[in-house]
CSV table of C-alpha atoms in Angstrom, one decimal:
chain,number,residue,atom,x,y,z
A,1,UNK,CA,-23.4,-9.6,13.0
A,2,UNK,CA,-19.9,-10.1,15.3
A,3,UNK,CA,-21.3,-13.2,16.8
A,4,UNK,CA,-22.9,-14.5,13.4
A,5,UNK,CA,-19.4,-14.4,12.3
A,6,UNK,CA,-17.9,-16.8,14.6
A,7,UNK,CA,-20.8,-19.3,13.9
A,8,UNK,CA,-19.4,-19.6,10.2
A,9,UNK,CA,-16.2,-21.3,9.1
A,10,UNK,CA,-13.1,-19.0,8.5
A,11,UNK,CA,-12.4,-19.5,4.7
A,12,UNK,CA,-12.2,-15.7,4.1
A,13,UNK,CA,-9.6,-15.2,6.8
A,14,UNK,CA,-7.4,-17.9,4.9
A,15,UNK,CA,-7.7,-15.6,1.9
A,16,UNK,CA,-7.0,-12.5,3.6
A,17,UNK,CA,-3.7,-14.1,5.1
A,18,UNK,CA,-3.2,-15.1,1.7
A,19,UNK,CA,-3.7,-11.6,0.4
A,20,UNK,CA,-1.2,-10.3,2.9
A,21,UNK,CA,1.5,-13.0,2.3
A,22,UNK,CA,1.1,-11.2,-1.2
A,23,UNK,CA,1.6,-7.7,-0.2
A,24,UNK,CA,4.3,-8.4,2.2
A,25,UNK,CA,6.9,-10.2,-0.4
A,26,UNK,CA,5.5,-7.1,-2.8
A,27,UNK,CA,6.9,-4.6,-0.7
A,28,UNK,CA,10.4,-6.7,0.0
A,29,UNK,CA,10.6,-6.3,-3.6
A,30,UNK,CA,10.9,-2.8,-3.2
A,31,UNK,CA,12.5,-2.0,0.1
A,32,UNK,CA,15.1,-4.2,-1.3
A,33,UNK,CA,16.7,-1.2,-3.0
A,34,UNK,CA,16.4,0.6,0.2
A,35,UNK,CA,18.2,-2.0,2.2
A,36,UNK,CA,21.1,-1.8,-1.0
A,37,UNK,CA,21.8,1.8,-1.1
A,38,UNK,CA,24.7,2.2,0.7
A,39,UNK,CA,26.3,-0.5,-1.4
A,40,UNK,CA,25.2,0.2,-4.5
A,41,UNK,CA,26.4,4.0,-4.0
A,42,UNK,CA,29.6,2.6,-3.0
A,43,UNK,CA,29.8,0.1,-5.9
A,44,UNK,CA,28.3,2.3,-8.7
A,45,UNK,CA,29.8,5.6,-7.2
A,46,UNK,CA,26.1,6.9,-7.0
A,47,UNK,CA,25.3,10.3,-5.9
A,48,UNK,CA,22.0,10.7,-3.4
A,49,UNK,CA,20.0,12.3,-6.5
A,50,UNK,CA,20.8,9.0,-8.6
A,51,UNK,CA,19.7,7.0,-5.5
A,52,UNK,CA,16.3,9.1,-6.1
A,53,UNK,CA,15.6,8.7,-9.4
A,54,UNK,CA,16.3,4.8,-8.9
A,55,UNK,CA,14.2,4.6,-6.4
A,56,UNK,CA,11.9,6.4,-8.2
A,57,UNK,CA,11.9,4.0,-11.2
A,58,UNK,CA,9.6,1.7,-9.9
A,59,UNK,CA,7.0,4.0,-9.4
A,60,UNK,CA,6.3,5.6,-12.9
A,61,UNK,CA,5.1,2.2,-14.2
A,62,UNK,CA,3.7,1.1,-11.4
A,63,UNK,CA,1.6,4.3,-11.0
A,64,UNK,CA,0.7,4.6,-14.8
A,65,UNK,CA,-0.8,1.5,-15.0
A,66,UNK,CA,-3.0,1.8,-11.6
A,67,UNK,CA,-6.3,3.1,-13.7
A,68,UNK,CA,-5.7,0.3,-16.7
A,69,UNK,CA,-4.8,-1.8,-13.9
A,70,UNK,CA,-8.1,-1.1,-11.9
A,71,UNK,CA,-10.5,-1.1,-15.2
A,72,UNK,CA,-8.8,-4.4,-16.3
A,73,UNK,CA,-9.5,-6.1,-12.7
A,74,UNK,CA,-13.1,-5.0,-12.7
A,75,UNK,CA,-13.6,-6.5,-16.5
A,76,UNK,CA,-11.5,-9.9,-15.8
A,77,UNK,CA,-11.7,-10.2,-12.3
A,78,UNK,CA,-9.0,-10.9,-9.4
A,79,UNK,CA,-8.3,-14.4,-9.9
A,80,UNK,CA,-7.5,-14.1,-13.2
A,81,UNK,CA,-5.1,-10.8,-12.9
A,82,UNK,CA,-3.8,-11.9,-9.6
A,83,UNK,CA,-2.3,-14.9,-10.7
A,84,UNK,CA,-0.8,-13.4,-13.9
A,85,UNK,CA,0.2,-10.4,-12.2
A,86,UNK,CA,2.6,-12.5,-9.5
A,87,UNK,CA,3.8,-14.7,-11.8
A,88,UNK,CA,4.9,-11.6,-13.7
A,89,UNK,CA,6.5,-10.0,-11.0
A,90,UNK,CA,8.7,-13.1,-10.0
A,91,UNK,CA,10.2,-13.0,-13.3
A,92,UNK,CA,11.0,-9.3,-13.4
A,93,UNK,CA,12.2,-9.5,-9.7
A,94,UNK,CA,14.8,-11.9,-10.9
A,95,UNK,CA,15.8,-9.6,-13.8
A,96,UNK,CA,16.1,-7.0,-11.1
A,97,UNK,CA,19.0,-9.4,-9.3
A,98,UNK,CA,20.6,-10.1,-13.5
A,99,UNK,CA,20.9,-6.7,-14.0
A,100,UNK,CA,23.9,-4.3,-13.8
A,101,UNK,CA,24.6,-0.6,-13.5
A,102,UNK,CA,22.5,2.3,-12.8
A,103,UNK,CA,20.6,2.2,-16.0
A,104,UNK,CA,20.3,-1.9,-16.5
A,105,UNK,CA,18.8,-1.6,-12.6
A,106,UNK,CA,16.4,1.4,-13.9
A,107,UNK,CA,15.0,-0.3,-16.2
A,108,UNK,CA,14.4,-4.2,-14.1
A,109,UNK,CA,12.8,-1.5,-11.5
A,110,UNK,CA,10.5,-0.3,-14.1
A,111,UNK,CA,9.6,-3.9,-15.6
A,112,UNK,CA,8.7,-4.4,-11.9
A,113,UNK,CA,6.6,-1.7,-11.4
A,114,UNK,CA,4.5,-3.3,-14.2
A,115,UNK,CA,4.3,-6.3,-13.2
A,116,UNK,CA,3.0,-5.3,-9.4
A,117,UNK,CA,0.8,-2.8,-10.6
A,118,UNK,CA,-2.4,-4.5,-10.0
A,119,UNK,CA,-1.6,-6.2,-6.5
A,120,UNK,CA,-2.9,-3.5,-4.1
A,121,UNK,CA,-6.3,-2.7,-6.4
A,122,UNK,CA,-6.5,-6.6,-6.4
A,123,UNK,CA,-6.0,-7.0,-2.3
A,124,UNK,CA,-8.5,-4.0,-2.2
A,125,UNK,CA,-11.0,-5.7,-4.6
A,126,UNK,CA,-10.8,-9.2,-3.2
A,127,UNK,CA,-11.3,-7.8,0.2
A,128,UNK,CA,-14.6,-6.1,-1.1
A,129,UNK,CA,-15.7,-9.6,-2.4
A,130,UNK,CA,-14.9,-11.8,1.0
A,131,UNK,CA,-15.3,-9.8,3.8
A,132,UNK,CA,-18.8,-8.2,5.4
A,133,UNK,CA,-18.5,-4.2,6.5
A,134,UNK,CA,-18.3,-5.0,10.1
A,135,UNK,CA,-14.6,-6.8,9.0
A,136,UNK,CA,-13.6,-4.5,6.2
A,137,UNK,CA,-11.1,-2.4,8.4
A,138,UNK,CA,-9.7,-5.2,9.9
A,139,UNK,CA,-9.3,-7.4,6.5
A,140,UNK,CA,-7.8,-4.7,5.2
A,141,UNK,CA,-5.3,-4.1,8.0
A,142,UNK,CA,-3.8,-7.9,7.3
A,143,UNK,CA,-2.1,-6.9,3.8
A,144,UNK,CA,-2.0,-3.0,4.9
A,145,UNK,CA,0.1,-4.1,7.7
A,146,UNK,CA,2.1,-6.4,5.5
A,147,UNK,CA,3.7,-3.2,4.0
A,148,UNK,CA,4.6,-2.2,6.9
A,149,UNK,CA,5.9,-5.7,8.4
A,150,UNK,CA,8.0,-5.9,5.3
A,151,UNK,CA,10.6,-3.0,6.7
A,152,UNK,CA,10.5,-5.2,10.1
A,153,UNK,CA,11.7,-8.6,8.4
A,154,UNK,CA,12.6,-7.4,4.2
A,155,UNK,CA,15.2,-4.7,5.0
A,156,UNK,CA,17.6,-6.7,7.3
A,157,UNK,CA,17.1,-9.8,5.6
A,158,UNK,CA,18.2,-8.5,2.2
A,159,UNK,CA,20.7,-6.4,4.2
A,160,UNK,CA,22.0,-9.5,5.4
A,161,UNK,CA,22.0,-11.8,2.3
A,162,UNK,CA,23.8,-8.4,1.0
A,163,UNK,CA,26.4,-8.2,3.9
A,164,UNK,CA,27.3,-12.0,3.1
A,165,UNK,CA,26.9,-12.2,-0.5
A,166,UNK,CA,26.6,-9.2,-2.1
A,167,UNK,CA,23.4,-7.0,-3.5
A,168,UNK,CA,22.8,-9.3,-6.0
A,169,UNK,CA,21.8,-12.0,-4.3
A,170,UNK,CA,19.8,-9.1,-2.2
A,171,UNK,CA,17.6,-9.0,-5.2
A,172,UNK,CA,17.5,-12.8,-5.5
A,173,UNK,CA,16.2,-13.9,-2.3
A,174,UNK,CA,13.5,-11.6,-3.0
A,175,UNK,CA,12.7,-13.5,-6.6
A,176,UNK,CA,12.5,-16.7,-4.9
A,177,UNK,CA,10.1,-15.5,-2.4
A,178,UNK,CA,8.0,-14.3,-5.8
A,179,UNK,CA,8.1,-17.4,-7.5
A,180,UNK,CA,6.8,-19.3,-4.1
A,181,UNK,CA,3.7,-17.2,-3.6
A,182,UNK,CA,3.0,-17.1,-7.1
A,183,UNK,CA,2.2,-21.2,-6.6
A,184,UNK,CA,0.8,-20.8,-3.0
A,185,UNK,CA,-2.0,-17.9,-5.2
A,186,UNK,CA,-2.4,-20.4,-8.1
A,187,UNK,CA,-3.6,-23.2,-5.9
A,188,UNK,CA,-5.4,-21.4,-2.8
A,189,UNK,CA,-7.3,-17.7,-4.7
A,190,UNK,CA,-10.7,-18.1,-5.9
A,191,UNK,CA,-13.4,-15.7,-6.0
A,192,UNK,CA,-16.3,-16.5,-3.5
A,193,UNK,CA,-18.8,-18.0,-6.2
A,194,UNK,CA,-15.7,-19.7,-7.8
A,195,UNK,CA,-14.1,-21.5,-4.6
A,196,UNK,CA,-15.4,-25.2,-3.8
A,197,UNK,CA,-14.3,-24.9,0.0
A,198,UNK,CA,-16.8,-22.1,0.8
A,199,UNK,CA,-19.1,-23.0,2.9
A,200,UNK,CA,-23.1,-22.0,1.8
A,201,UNK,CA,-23.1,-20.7,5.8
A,202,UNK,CA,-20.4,-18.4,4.9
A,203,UNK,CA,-21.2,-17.8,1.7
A,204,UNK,CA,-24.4,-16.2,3.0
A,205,UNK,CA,-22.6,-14.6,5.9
A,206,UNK,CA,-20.7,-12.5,3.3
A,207,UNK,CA,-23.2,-11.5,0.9
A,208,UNK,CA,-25.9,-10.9,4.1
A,209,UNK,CA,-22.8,-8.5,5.7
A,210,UNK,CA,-22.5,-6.1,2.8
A,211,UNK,CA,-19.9,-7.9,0.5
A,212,UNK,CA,-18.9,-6.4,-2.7
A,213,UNK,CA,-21.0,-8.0,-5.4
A,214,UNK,CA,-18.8,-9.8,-8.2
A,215,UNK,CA,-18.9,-9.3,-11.8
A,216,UNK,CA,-18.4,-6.2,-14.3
A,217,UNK,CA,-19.9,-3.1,-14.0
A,218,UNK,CA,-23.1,-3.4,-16.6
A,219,UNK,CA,-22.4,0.7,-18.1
A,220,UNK,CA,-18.5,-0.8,-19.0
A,221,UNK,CA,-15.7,-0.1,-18.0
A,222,UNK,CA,-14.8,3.5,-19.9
A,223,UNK,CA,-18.4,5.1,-18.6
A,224,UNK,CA,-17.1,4.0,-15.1
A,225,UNK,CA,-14.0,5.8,-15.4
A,226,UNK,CA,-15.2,8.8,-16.9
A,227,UNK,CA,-18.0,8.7,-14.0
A,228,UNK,CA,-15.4,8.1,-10.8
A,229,UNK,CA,-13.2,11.0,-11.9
A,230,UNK,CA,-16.4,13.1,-12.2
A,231,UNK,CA,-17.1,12.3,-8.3
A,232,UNK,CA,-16.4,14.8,-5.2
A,233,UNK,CA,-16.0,11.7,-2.8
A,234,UNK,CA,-13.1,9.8,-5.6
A,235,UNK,CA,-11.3,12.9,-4.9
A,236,UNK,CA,-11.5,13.4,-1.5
A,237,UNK,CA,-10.0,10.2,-1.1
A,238,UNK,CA,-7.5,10.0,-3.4
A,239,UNK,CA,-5.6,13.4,-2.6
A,240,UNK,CA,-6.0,12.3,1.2
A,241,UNK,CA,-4.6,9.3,0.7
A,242,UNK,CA,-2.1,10.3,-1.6
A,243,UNK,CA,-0.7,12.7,1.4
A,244,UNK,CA,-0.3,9.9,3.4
A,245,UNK,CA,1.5,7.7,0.7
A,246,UNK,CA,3.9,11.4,0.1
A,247,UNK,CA,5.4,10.2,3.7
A,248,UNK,CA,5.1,6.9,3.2
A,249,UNK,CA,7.4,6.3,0.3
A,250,UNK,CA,9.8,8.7,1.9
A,251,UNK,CA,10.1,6.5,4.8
A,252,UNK,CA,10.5,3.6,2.5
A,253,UNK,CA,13.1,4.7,0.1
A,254,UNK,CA,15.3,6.7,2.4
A,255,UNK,CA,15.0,5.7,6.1
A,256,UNK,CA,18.2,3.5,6.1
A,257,UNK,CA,20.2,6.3,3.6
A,258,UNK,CA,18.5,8.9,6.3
A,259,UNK,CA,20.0,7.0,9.6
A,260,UNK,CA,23.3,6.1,8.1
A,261,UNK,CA,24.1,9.9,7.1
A,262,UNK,CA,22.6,11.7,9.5
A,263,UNK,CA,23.3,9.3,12.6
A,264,UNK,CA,26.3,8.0,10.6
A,265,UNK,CA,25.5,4.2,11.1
A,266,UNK,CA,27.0,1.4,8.4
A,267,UNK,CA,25.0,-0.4,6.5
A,268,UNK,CA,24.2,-3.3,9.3
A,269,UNK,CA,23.0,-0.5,11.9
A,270,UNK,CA,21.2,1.5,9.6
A,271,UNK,CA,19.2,-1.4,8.5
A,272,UNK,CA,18.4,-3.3,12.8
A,273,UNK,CA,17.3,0.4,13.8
A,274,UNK,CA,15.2,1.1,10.8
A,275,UNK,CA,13.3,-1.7,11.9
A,276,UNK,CA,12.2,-0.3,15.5
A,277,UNK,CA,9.6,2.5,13.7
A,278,UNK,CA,8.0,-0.3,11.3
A,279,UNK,CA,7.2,-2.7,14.1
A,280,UNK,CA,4.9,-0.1,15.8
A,281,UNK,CA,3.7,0.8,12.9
A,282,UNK,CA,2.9,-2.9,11.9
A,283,UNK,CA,1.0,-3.3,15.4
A,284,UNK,CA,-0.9,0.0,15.0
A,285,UNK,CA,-1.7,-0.5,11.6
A,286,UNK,CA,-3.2,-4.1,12.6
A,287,UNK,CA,-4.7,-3.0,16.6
A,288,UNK,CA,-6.2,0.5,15.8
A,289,UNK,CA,-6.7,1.0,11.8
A,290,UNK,CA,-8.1,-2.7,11.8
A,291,UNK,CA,-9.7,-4.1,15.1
A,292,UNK,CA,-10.0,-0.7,17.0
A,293,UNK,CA,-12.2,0.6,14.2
A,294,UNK,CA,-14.2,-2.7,13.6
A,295,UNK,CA,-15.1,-2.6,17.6
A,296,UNK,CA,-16.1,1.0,17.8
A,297,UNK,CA,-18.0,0.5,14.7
A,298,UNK,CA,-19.2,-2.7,15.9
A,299,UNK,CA,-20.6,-0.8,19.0
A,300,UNK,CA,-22.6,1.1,17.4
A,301,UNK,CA,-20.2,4.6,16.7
A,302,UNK,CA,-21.0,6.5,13.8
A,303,UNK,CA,-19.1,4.5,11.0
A,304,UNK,CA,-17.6,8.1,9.1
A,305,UNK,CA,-16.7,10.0,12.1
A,306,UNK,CA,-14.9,6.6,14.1
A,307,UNK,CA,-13.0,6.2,10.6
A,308,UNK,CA,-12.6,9.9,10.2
A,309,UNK,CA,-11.1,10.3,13.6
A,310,UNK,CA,-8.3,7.7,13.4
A,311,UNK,CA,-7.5,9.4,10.0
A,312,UNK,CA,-7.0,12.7,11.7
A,313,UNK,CA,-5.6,11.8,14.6
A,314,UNK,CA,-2.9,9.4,12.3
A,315,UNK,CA,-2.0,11.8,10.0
A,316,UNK,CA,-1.8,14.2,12.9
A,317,UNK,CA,0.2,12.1,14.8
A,318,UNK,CA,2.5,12.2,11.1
A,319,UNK,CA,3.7,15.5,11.5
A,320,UNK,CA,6.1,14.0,14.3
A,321,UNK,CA,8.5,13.7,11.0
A,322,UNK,CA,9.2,17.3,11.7
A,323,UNK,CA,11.0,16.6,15.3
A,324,UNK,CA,12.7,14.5,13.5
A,325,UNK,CA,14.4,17.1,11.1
A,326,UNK,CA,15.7,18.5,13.9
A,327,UNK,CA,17.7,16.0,16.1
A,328,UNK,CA,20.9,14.5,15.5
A,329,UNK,CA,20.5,12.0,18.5
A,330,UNK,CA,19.6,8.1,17.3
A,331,UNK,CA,17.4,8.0,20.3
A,332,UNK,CA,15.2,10.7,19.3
A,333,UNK,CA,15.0,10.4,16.1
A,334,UNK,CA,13.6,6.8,16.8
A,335,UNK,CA,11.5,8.6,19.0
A,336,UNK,CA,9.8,10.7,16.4
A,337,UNK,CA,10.1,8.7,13.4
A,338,UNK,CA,7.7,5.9,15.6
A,339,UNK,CA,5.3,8.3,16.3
A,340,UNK,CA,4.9,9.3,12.9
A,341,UNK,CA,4.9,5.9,11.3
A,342,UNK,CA,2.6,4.8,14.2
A,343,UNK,CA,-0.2,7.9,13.5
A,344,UNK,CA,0.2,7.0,9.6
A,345,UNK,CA,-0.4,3.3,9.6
A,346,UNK,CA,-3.6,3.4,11.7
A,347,UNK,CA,-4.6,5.9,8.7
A,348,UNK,CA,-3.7,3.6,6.1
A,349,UNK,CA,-5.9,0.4,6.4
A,350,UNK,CA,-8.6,3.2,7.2
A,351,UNK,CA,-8.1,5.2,4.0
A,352,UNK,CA,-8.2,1.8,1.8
A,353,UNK,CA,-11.1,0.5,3.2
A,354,UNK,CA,-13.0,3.2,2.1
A,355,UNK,CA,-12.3,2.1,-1.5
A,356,UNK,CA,-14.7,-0.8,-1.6
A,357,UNK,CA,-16.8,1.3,0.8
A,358,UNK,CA,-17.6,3.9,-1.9
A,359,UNK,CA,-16.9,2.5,-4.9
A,360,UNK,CA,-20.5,1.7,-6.3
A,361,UNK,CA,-21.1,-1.7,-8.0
A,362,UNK,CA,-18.2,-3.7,-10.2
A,363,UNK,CA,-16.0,-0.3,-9.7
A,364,UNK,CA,-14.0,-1.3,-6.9
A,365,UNK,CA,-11.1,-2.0,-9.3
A,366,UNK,CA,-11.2,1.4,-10.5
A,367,UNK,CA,-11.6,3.5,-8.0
A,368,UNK,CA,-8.5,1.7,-6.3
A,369,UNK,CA,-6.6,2.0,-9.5
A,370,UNK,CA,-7.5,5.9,-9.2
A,371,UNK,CA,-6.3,6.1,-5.6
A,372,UNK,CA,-3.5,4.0,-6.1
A,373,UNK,CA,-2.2,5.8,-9.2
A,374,UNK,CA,-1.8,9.4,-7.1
A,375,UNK,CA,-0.4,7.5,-4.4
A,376,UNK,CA,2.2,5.9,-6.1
A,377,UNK,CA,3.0,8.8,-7.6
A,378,UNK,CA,4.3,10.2,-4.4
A,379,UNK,CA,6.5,6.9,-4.9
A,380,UNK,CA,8.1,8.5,-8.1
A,381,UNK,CA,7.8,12.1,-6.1
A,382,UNK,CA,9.1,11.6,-2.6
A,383,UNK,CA,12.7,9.9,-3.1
A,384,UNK,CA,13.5,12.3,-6.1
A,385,UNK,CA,12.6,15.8,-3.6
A,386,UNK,CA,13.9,13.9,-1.0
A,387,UNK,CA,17.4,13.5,-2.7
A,388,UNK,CA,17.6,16.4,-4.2
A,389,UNK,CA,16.9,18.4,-1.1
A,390,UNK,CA,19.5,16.7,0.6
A,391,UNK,CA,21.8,17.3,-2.2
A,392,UNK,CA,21.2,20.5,-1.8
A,393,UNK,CA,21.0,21.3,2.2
A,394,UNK,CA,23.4,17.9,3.4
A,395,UNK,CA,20.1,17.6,5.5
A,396,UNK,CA,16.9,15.7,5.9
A,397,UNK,CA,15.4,18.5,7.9
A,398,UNK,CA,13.9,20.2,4.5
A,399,UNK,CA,12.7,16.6,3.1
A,400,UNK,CA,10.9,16.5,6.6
A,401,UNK,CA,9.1,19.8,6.6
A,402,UNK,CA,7.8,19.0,3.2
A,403,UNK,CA,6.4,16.3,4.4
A,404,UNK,CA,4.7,17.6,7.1
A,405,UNK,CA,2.7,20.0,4.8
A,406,UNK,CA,2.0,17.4,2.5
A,407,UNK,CA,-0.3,16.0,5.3
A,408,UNK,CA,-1.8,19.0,6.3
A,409,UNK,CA,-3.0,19.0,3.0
A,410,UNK,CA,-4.1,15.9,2.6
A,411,UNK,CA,-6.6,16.1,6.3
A,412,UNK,CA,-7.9,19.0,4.4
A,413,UNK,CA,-9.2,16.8,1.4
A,414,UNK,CA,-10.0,13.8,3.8
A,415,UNK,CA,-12.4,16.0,6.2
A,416,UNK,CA,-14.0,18.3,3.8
A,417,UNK,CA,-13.9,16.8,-0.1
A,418,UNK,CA,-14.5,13.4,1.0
A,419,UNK,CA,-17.3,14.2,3.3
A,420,UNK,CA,-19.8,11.1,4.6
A,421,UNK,CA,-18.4,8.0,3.9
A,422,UNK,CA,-21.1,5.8,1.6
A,423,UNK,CA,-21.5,4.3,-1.5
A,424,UNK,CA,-21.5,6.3,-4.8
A,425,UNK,CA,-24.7,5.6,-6.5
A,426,UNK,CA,-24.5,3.4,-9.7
A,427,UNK,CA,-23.7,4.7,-12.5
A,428,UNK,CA,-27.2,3.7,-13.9
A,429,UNK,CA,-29.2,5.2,-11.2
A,430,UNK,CA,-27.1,8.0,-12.1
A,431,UNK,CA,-27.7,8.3,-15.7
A,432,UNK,CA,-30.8,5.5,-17.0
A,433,UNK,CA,-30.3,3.8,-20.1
A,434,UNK,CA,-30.5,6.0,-22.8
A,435,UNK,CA,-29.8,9.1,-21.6
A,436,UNK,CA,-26.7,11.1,-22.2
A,437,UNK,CA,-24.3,11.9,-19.1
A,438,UNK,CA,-24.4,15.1,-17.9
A,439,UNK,CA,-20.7,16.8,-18.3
């Protein structure tokens, strides 16, 4: 199958870049507020608990509206959502730079959230439609990746733009960027049946390698739903993942505020050293959750236990955080923030692969809504504990340890809930036509 694929034009890998070009300027979006803390506690005379619940604000929308989300992208489809869904979030990402005060930025942050609710379930879907199974994990390490990139290249760019001009025209730069890959989506996304530049050769390469069939699930969209959320393996999933995202969003929300109070760097510092962690967690993400897994799979490894291992050994690898709640030194703290971002971005592309892997036919969409919902929850729960721990204590080293048993938790759920990873059975093979669901 790995050398039928380089017999085929490379249409798919176009889309994929395009997918993560997507992610990547969604996630500036939000690190942007991360980049602007220490000026906008300075400006607004913010306390570390406001910081919080602002970077929190984002994430009640955005996760409410990951199940709608997901059921609305398996009834209309991805091209249709995606394009309204960026144009969207361009224009709430330039009321984010209009707005003023705690409150008037609360609420841009939540009109954001809704507007970039269906971009991961879509880059999850999409993936499910244009890639075979022997290049899921690395198709889904481009935009999984881009996440991470965005820390690399968002943060000191808006920090920058902020340094020079102010955090306004922080959240401009990133509402410009919106508004150019709206266009660059508009022209360039199609589904596979819908794009006139697909080759037949590929075409059949796709569909032949295990691709995601398109279209609506036939038992609707609310039987879907009400079947996923009946399933062990949805569950498995989700909470694991969900561990992973607890982390995450910490890292995302606070690692600038962490480095400038704990290592007492200004706002320039903070933001060129907050990159170091996110580059090796960009190449890990892209090197072992995408093309280490593909090969070993490829070889002829056990699918589950190759993508089970890198999850274990990633999340492992997470706890790290912990030596980091307990060092005042830049240097180390580097050291142990790396090799926790590292371990947990080789997970990530692994954990979202598995959604079109299990997700049984036209319920990719929701079973990514699902997962993304209690993920990005952890994006409304981390920065609020976070802040209000180091309210409390004047110290990360609490935020930390929480985090560290968030992830135990979550290889519990990844290893014994989730069990083998295949697809769920339809929902008709399930329950035939005419019968009533069992409850």
């Amino acid at each position: 199958m790995a050398n039928a694929g380089k017999q085929v034009p490379g249409r798919r890998w176009l889309i994929g870049c395009l997918l993560g070009v997507g992610i990547l300027i969604n996630y500036i979006d939000r690190v942007g507020l991360s980049a602007a803390t220490p000026e906008l506690t300075k400006e607004l005379g913010l306390t570390a608990t406001d910081i919080g619940l602002l970077g929190s604000a984002f994430f009640w929308t955005y996760s409410l509206l990951q199940v709608p989300g997901g059921m609305v992208l398996d009834r209309f489809g991805v091209t249709m959502v995606g394009r309204a869904s960026s144009f969207l979030w361009a224009v709430a990402a330039t009321i984010t730079a209009l707005a003023s005060g705690l409150w008037g930025i609360a609420g841009a942050r939540l009109l954001l959230g809704v507007a970039e609710a269906p971009a991961f379930p879509a880059s999850q879907k999409a993936t499910g439609h244009w890639f075979p199974l022997d290049e899921r994990a690395r198709s889904t390490a481009i935009f999984d990746s881009a996440a991470k990139f965005s820390n690399v290249i968002g943060v000191p760019l808006v920090a920058y733009v902020i340094f020079l001009y102010g955090w306004r025209w922080g959240f401009g730069v990133t509402a410009l960027l919106s508004f150019g890959y709206f266009i660059a989506y508009y022209l360039i996304y199609r589904n596979p049946s819908e794009d006139p530049k697909l080759s037949k050769a590929e075409h059949d390469y796709i569909v032949d390698g295990g691709g995601t069939p398109e279209g609506p699930a036939t038992a609707g969209q609310s039987r879907m739903l009400g079947y996923l959320l009946r399933n062990r393996k949805v569950w498995g999933l989700t909470i694991g993942f969900s561990a992973y995202g607890y982390t995450f969003y910490l890292f995302l929300t606070w690692l600038p505020g962490y480095l400038a109070q704990t290592m007492h760097m200004n706002l320039m510092s903070a933001a060129g050293y907050s990159t170091i962690p996110w580059i090796f967690a960009t190449l890990s993400d892209l090197l072992i959750g995408g093309f280490l897994v593909d090969h070993l799979i490829a070889r002829g490894y056990d699918s589950t236990r190759v993508r089970q291992s890198v999850i274990i050994v990633g999340m492992l690898m997470g706890l790290a955080v912990i030596g980091a709640a307990f060092t005042v030194k830049p240097g180390w703290a580097l050291l142990w923030l790396s090799i926790a971002i590292s371990g947990l971005s080789a997970a990530a592309p692994v954990g979202s692969s598995i959604v079109s892997l299990i997700a049984p036919k036209g319920g990719a969409g929701t079973v990514g809504g699902i997962l993304n919902f209690t993920n990005n929850m952890m994006g409304v729960l981390a920065p609020i504990v976070t802040g209000i721990v180091v309210d409390w204590t004047q110290s990360f080293a609490g935020a930390f340890m929480i985090a560290g048993v968030v992830l135990l938790v979550g290889i519990f759920f990844y290893v014994v809930v989730l069990g083998r990873i295949e697809s769920i059975p339809d929902h008709e093979e399930v329950t035939p036509a005419g019968a009533v669901p069992a409850t």
